[in-house]
mmCIF file of C-alpha atoms in Angstrom:
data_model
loop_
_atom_site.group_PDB
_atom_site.id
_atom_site.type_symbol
_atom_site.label_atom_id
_atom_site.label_comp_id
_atom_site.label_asym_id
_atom_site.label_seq_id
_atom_site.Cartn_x
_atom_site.Cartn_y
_atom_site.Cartn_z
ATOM 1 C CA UNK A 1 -45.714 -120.037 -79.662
ATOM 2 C CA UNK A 2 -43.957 -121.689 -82.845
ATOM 3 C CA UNK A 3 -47.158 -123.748 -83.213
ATOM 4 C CA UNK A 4 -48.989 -120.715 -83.575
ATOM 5 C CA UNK A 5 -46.882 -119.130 -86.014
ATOM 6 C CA UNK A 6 -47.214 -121.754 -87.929
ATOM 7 C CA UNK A 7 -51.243 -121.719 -87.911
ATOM 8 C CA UNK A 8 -50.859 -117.972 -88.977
ATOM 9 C CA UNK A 9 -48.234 -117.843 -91.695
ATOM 10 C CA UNK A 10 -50.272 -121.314 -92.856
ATOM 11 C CA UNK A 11 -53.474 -119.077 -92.955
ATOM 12 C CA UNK A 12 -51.378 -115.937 -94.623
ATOM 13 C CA UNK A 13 -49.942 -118.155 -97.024
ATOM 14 C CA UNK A 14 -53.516 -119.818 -97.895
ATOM 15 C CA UNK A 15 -55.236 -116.815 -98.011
ATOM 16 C CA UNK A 16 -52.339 -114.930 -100.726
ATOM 17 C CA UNK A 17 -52.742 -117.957 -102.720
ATOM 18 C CA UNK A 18 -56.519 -117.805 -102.617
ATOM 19 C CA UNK A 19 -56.508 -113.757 -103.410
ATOM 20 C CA UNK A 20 -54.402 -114.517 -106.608
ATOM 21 C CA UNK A 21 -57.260 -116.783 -108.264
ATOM 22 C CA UNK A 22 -59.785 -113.654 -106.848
ATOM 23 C CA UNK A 23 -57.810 -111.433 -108.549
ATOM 24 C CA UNK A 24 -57.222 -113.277 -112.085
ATOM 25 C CA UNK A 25 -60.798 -113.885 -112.159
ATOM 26 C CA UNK A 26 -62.395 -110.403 -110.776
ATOM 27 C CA UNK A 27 -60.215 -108.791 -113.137
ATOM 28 C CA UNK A 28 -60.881 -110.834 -116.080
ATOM 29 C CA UNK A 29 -57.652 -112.387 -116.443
ATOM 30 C CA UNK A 30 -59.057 -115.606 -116.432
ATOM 31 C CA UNK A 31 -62.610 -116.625 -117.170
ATOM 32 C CA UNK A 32 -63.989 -118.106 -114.125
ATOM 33 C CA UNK A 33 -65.154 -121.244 -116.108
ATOM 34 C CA UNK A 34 -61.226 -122.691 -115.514
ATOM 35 C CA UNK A 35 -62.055 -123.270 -111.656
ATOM 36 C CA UNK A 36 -64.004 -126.443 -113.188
ATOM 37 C CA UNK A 37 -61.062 -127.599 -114.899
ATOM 38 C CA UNK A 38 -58.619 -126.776 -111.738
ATOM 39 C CA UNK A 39 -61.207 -128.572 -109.646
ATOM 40 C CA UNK A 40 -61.054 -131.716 -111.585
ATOM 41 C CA UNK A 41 -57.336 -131.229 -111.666
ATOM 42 C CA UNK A 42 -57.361 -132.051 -107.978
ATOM 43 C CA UNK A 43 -59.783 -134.153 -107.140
ATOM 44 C CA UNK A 44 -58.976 -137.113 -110.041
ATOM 45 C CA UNK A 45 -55.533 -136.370 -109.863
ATOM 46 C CA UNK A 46 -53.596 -134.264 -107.388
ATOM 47 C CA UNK A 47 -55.258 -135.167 -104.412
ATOM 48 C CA UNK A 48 -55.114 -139.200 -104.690
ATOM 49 C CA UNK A 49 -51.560 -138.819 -105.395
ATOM 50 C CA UNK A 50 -51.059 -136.482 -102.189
ATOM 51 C CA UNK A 51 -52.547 -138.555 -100.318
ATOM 52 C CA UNK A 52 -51.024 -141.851 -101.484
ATOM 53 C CA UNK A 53 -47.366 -140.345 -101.534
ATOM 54 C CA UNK A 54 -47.893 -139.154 -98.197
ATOM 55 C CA UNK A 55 -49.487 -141.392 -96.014
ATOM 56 C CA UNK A 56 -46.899 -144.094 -97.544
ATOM 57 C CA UNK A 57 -44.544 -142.240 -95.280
ATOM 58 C CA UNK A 58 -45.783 -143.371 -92.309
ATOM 59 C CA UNK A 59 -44.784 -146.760 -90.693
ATOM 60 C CA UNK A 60 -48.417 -147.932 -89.403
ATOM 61 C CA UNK A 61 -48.210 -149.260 -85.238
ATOM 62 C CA UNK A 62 -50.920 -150.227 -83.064
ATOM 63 C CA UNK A 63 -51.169 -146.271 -81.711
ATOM 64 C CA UNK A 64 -51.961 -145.450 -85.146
ATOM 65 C CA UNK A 65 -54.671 -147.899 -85.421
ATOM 66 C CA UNK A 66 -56.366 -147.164 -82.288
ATOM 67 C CA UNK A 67 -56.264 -143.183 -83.260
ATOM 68 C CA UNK A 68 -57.544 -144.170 -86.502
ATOM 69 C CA UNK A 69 -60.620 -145.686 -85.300
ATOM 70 C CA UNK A 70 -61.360 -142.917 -82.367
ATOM 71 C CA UNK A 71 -61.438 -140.835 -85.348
ATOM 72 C CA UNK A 72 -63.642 -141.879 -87.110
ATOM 73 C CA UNK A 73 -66.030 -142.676 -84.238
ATOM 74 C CA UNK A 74 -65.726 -138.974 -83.170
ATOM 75 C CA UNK A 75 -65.928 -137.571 -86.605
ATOM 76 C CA UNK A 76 -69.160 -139.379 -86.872
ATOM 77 C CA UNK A 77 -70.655 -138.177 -83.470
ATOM 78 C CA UNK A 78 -69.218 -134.656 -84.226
ATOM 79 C CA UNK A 79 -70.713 -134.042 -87.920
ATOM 80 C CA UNK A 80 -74.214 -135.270 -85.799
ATOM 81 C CA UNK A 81 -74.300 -132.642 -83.819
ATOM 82 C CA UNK A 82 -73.436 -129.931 -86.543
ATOM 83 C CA UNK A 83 -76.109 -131.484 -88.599
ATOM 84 C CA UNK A 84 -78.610 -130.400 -85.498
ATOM 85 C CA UNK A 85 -77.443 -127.677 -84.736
ATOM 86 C CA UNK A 86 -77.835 -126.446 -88.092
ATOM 87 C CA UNK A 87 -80.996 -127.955 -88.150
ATOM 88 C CA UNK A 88 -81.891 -125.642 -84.975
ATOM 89 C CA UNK A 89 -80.443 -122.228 -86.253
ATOM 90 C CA UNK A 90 -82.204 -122.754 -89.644
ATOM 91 C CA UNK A 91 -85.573 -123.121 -87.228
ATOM 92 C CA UNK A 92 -84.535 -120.062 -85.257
ATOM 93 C CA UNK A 93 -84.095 -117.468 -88.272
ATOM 94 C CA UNK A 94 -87.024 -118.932 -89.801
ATOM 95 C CA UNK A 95 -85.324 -119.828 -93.293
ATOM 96 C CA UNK A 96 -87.538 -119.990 -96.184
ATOM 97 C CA UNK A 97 -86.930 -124.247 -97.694
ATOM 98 C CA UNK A 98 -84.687 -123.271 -100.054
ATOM 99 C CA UNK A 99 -82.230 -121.433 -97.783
ATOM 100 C CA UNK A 100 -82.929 -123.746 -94.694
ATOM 101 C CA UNK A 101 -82.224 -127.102 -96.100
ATOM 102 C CA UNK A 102 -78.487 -125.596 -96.941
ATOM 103 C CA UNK A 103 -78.092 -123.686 -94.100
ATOM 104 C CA UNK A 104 -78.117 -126.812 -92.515
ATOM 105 C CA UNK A 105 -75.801 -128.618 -94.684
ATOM 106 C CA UNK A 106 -73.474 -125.391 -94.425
ATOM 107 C CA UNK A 107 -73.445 -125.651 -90.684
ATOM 108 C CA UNK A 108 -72.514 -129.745 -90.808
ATOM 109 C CA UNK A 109 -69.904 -130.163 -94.103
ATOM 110 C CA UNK A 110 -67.056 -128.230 -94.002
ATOM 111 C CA UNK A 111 -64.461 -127.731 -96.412
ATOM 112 C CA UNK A 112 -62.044 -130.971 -95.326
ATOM 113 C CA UNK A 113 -60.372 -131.856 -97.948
ATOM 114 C CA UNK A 114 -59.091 -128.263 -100.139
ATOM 115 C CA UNK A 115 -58.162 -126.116 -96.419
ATOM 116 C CA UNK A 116 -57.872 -128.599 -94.095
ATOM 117 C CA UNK A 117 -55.965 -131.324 -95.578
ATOM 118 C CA UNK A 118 -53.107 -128.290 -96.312
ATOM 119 C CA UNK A 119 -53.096 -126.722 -93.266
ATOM 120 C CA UNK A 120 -53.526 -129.943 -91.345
ATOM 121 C CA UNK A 121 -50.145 -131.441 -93.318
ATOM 122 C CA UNK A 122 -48.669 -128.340 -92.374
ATOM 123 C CA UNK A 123 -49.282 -128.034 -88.795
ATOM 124 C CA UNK A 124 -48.922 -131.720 -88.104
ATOM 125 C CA UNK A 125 -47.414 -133.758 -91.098
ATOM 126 C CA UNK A 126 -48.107 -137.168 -92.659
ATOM 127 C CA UNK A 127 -49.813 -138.308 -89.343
ATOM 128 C CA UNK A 128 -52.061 -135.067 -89.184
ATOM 129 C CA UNK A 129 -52.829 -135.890 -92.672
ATOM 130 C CA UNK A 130 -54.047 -139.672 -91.965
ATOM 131 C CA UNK A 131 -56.694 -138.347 -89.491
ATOM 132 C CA UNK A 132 -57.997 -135.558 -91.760
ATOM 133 C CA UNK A 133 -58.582 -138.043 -94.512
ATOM 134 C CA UNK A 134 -60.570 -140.007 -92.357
ATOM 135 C CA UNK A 135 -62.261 -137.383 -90.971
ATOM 136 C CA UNK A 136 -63.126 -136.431 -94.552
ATOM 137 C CA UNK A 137 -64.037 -139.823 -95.200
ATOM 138 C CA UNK A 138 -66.656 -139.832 -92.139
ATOM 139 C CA UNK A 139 -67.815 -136.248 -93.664
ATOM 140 C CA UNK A 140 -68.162 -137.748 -97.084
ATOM 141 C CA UNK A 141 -70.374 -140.637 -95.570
ATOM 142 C CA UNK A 142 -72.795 -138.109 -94.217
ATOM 143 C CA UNK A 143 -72.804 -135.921 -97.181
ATOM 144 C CA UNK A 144 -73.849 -138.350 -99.541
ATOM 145 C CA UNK A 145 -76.739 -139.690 -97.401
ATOM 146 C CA UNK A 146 -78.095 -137.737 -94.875
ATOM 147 C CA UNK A 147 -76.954 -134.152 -96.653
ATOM 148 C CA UNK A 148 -78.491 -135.354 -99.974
ATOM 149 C CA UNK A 149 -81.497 -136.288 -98.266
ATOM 150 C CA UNK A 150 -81.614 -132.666 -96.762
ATOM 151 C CA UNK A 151 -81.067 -130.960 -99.844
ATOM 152 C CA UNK A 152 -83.779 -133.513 -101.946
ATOM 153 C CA UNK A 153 -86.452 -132.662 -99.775
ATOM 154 C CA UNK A 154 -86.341 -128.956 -100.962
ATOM 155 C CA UNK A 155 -87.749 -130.188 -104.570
ATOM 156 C CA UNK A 156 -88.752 -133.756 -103.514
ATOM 157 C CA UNK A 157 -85.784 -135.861 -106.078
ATOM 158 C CA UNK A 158 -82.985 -136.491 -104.586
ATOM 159 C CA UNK A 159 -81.709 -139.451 -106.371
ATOM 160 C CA UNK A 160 -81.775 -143.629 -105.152
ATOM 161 C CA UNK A 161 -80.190 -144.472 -102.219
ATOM 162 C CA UNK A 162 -77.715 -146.578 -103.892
ATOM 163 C CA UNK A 163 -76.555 -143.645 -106.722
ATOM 164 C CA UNK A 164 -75.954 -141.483 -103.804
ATOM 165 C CA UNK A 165 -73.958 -144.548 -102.047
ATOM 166 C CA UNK A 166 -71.850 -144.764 -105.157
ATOM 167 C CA UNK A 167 -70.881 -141.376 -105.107
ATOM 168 C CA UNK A 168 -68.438 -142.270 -101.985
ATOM 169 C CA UNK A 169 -66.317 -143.714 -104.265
ATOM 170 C CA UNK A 170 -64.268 -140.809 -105.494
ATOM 171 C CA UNK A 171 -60.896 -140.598 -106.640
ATOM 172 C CA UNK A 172 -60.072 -139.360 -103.292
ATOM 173 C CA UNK A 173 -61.267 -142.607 -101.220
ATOM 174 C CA UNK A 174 -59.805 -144.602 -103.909
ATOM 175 C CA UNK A 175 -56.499 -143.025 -103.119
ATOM 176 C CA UNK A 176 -56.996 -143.157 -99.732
ATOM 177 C CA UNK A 177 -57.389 -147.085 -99.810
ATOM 178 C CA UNK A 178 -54.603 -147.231 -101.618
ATOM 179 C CA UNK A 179 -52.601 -145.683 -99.281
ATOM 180 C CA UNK A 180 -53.868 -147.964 -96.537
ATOM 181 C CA UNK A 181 -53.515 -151.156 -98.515
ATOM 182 C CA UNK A 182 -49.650 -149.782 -98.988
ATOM 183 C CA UNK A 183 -49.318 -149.021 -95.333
ATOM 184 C CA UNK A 184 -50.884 -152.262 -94.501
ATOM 185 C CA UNK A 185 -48.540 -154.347 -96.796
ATOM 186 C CA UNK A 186 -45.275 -152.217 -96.407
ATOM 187 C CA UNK A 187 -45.213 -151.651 -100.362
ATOM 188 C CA UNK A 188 -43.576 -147.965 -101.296
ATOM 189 C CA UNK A 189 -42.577 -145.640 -104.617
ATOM 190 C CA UNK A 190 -38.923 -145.461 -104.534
ATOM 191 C CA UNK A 191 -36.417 -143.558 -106.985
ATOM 192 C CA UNK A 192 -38.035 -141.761 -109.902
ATOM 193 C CA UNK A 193 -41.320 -142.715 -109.486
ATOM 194 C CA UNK A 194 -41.332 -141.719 -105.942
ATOM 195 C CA UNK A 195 -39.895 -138.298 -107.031
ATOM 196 C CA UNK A 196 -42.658 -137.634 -109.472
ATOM 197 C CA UNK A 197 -45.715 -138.630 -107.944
ATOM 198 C CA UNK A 198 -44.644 -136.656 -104.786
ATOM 199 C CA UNK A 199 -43.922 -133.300 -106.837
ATOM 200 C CA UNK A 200 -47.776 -133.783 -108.826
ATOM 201 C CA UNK A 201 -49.193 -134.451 -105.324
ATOM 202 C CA UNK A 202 -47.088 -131.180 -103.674
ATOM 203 C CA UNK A 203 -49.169 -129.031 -105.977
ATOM 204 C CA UNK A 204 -52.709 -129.556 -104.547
ATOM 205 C CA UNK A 205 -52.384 -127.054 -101.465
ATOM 206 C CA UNK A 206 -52.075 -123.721 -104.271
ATOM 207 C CA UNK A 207 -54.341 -125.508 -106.935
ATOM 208 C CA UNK A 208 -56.723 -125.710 -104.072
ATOM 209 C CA UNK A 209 -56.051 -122.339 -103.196
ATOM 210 C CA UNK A 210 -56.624 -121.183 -106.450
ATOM 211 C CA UNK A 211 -59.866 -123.105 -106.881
ATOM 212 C CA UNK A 212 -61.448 -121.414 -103.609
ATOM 213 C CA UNK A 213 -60.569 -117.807 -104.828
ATOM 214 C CA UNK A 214 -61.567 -117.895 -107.831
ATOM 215 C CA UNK A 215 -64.900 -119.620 -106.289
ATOM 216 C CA UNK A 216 -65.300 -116.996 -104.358
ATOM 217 C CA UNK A 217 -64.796 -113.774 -106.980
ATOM 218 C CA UNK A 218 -68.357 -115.125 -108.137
ATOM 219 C CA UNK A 219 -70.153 -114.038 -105.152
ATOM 220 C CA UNK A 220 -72.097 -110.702 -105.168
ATOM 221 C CA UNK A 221 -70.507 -108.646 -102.215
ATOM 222 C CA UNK A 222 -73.675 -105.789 -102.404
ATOM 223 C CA UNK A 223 -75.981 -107.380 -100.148
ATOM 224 C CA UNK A 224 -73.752 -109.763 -98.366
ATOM 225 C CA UNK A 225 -73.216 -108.193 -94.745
ATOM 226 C CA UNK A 226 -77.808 -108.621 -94.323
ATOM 227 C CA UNK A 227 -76.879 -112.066 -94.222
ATOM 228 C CA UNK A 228 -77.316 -112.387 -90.348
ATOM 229 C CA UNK A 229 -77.818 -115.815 -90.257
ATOM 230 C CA UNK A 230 -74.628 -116.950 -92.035
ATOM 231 C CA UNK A 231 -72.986 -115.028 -89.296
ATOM 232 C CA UNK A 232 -74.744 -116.708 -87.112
ATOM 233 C CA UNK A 233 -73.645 -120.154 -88.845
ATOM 234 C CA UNK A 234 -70.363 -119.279 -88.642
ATOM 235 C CA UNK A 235 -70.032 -118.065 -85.019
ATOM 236 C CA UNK A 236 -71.679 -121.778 -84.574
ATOM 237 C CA UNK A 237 -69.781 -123.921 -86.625
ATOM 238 C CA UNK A 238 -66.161 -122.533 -86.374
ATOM 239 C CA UNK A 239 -66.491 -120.585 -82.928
ATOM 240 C CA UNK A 240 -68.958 -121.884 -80.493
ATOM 241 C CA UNK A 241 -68.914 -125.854 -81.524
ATOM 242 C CA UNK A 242 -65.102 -126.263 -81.971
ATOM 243 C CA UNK A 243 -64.780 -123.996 -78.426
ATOM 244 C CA UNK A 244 -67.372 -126.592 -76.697
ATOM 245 C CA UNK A 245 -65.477 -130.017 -78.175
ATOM 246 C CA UNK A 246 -62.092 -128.197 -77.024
ATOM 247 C CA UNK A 247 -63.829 -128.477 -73.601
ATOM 248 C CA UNK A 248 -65.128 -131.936 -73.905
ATOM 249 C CA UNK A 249 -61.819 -133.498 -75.454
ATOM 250 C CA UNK A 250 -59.808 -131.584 -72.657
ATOM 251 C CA UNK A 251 -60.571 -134.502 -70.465
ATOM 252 C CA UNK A 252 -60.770 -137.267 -72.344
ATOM 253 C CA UNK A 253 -57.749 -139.731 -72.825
ATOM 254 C CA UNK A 254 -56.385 -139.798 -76.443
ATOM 255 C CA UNK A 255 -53.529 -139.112 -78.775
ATOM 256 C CA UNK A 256 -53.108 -135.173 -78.442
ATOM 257 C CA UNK A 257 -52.551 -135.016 -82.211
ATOM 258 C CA UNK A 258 -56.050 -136.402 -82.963
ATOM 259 C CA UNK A 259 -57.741 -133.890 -80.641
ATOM 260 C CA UNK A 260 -56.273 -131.677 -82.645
ATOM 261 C CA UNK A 261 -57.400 -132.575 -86.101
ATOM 262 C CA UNK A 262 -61.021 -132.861 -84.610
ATOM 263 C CA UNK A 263 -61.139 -129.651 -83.711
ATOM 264 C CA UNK A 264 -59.618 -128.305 -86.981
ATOM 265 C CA UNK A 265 -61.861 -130.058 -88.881
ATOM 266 C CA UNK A 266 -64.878 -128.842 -87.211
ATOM 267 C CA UNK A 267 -64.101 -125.206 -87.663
ATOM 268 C CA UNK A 268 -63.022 -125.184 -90.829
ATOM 269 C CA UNK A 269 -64.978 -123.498 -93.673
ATOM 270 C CA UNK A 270 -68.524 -124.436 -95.029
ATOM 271 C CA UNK A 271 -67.685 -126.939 -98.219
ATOM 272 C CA UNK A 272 -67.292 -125.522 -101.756
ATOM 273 C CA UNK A 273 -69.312 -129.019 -103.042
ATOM 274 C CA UNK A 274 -72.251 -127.459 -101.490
ATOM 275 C CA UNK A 275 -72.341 -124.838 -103.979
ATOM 276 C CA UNK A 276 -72.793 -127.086 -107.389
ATOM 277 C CA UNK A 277 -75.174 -129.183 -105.542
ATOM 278 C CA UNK A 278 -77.617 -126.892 -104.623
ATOM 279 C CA UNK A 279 -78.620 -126.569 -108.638
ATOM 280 C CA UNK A 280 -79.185 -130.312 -108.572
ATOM 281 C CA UNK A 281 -81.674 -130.467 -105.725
ATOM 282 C CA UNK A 282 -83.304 -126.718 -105.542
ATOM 283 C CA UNK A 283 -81.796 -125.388 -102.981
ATOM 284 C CA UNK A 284 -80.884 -121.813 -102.780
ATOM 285 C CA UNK A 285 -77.031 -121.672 -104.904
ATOM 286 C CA UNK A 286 -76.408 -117.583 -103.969
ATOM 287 C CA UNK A 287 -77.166 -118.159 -99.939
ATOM 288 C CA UNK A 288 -74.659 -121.484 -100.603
ATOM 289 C CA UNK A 289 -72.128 -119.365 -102.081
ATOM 290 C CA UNK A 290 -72.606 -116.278 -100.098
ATOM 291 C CA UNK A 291 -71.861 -119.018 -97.096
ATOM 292 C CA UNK A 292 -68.564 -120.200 -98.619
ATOM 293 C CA UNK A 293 -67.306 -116.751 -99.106
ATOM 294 C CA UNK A 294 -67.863 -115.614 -95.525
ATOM 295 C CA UNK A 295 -67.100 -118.563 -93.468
ATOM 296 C CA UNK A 296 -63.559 -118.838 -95.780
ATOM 297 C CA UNK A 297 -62.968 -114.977 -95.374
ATOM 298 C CA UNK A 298 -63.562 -115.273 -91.473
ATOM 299 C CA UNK A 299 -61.834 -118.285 -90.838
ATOM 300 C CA UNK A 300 -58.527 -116.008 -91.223
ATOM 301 C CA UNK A 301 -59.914 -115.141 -87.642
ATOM 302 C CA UNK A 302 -61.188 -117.867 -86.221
ATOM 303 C CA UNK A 303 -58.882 -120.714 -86.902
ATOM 304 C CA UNK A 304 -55.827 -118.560 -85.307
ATOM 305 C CA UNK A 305 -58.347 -118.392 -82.280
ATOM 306 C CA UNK A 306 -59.829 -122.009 -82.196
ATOM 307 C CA UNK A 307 -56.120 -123.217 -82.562
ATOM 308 C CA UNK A 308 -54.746 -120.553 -79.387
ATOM 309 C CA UNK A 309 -57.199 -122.169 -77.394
ATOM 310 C CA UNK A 310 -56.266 -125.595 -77.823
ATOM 311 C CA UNK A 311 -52.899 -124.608 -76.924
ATOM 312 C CA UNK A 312 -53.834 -123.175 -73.771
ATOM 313 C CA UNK A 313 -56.926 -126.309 -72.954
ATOM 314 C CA UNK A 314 -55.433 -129.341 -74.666
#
């Protein structure tokens, strides 16, 4: 049961951190335009050094190189079939274009990188963290092809094929192929260095946190519970899909840990990106947002539940 303690105070301690930007933002205490700021905060600097200071720790074997590339493979297959089953909700509520195109980029991109990379590291350390990044890596890959086609369709200008390629390279990958290159050749931060790039890097869990709240304290609550289908999406994407690949991975032969992370990442939230990218292809920004808020605020439920039943299947 200490596993699952872990997954709740981890959610508890997530979800405080994310009701303190709410609050400073709902109340007026900060202006809401900061989020932008935080968010840059983290992704250009934060994150890379996370991810660099942690992964370093590791001491890479041929186990971890054969996990690494079953992840990816399965993060691949496994973003596929969110993509169509998003594609076949959106058909079954009969979504006007606008909502439909996101509705399926809701159900397929989830939020890897600002909830799962924290509660990942918590629940399974530097390792756990390896296969999330490449998870997110896969998710990226997918986002910035086939999700910007989706979402270009709705107003028919989505952008060249090679802007949207460029766009992988973030300061996130770059700091992820940093890490492996260090991992690779054995290099390492020691003494002060070490020290300070691992404190700036500790910080990105409540930045993140902070981010998502204050995110969400821009969403109009009024009209939010008619929203059947995001309901829908998120009994599909963090209940119903993640419950099936429990199922699937339950008999086949790999590294427990990465079984884990795959099924984490597919039930975790629909991705806050989303959001600012539905103003640059048409797509409907409140149903986007609307989704972030309730698949975040449910998740308090369903990732304790996703993660009891891997105990008791995996």
């Amino acid at each position: 049961m200490q596993g699952f303690e872990t997954i709740i105070n981890s959610i508890l301690t997530l979800g405080l951190a994310m009701l303190i930007g709410f609050t400073c933002v709902k109340t007026g205490y900060l202006k809401a335009e900061i989020k932008d700021s935080i968010s840059k905060i983290i992704i250009r600097v934060t994150l890379p050094l996370l991810m660099i200071t942690s992964l370093t720790k590791l001491t890479l074997d041929h186990s971890k190189v054969v996990n690494s590339i079953i992840t990816v493979i399965a993060a691949y297959i496994i973003i596929g079939v969110l993509y169509f089953a998003g594609v076949l909700c959106a058909k079954l509520f009969k979504l006007e274009k606008t909502k439909a195109a996101i509705h399926i980029c809701m159900t397929c991109f989830g939020n890897v990188v600002f909830i799962a990379y924290p509660l990942i590291q918590a629940l399974y350390g530097d390792e756990g963290l390896l296969y999330a990044a490449l998870f997110a890596f896969a998710n990226d890959c997918w986002l910035w092809t086939v999700g910007v086609y989706t979402m270009s369709k709705v107003k028919g200008a989505g952008g060249s094929f090679t802007a949207n390629l460029k766009r992988l390279i973030t300061p996130a990958t770059v700091g992820f192929l940093i890490s492996l290159f260090m991992l690779v050749t054995g290099l390492r931060f020691t003494g002060i260095i070490k020290d300070v790039l691992t404190n700036v890097g500790g910080i990105t869990t409540y930045l993140s946190m902070l981010f998502i709240g204050m995110t969400l304290a821009m969403v109009d609550f009024r009209h939010i519970y008619k929203r059947i289908s995001l309901f829908a999406l998120t009994a599909v994407k963090m209940l119903i899909i993640p419950a099936l690949l429990v199922l699937a991975l339950r008999y086949v032969p790999i590294d427990p840990l990465v079984k884990a992370v795959l099924v984490l990442q597919t039930g975790i939230p629909t991705s806050t990106v989303l959001v600012i990218l539905t103003t640059d292809y048409g797509c409907d920004t409140v149903y986007s947002a609307e989704g972030v808020f309730i698949t975040t605020l449910l998740s308090i439920g369903t990732l304790p539940l996703i993660y009891r039943l891997m105990q008791i299947m995996l």
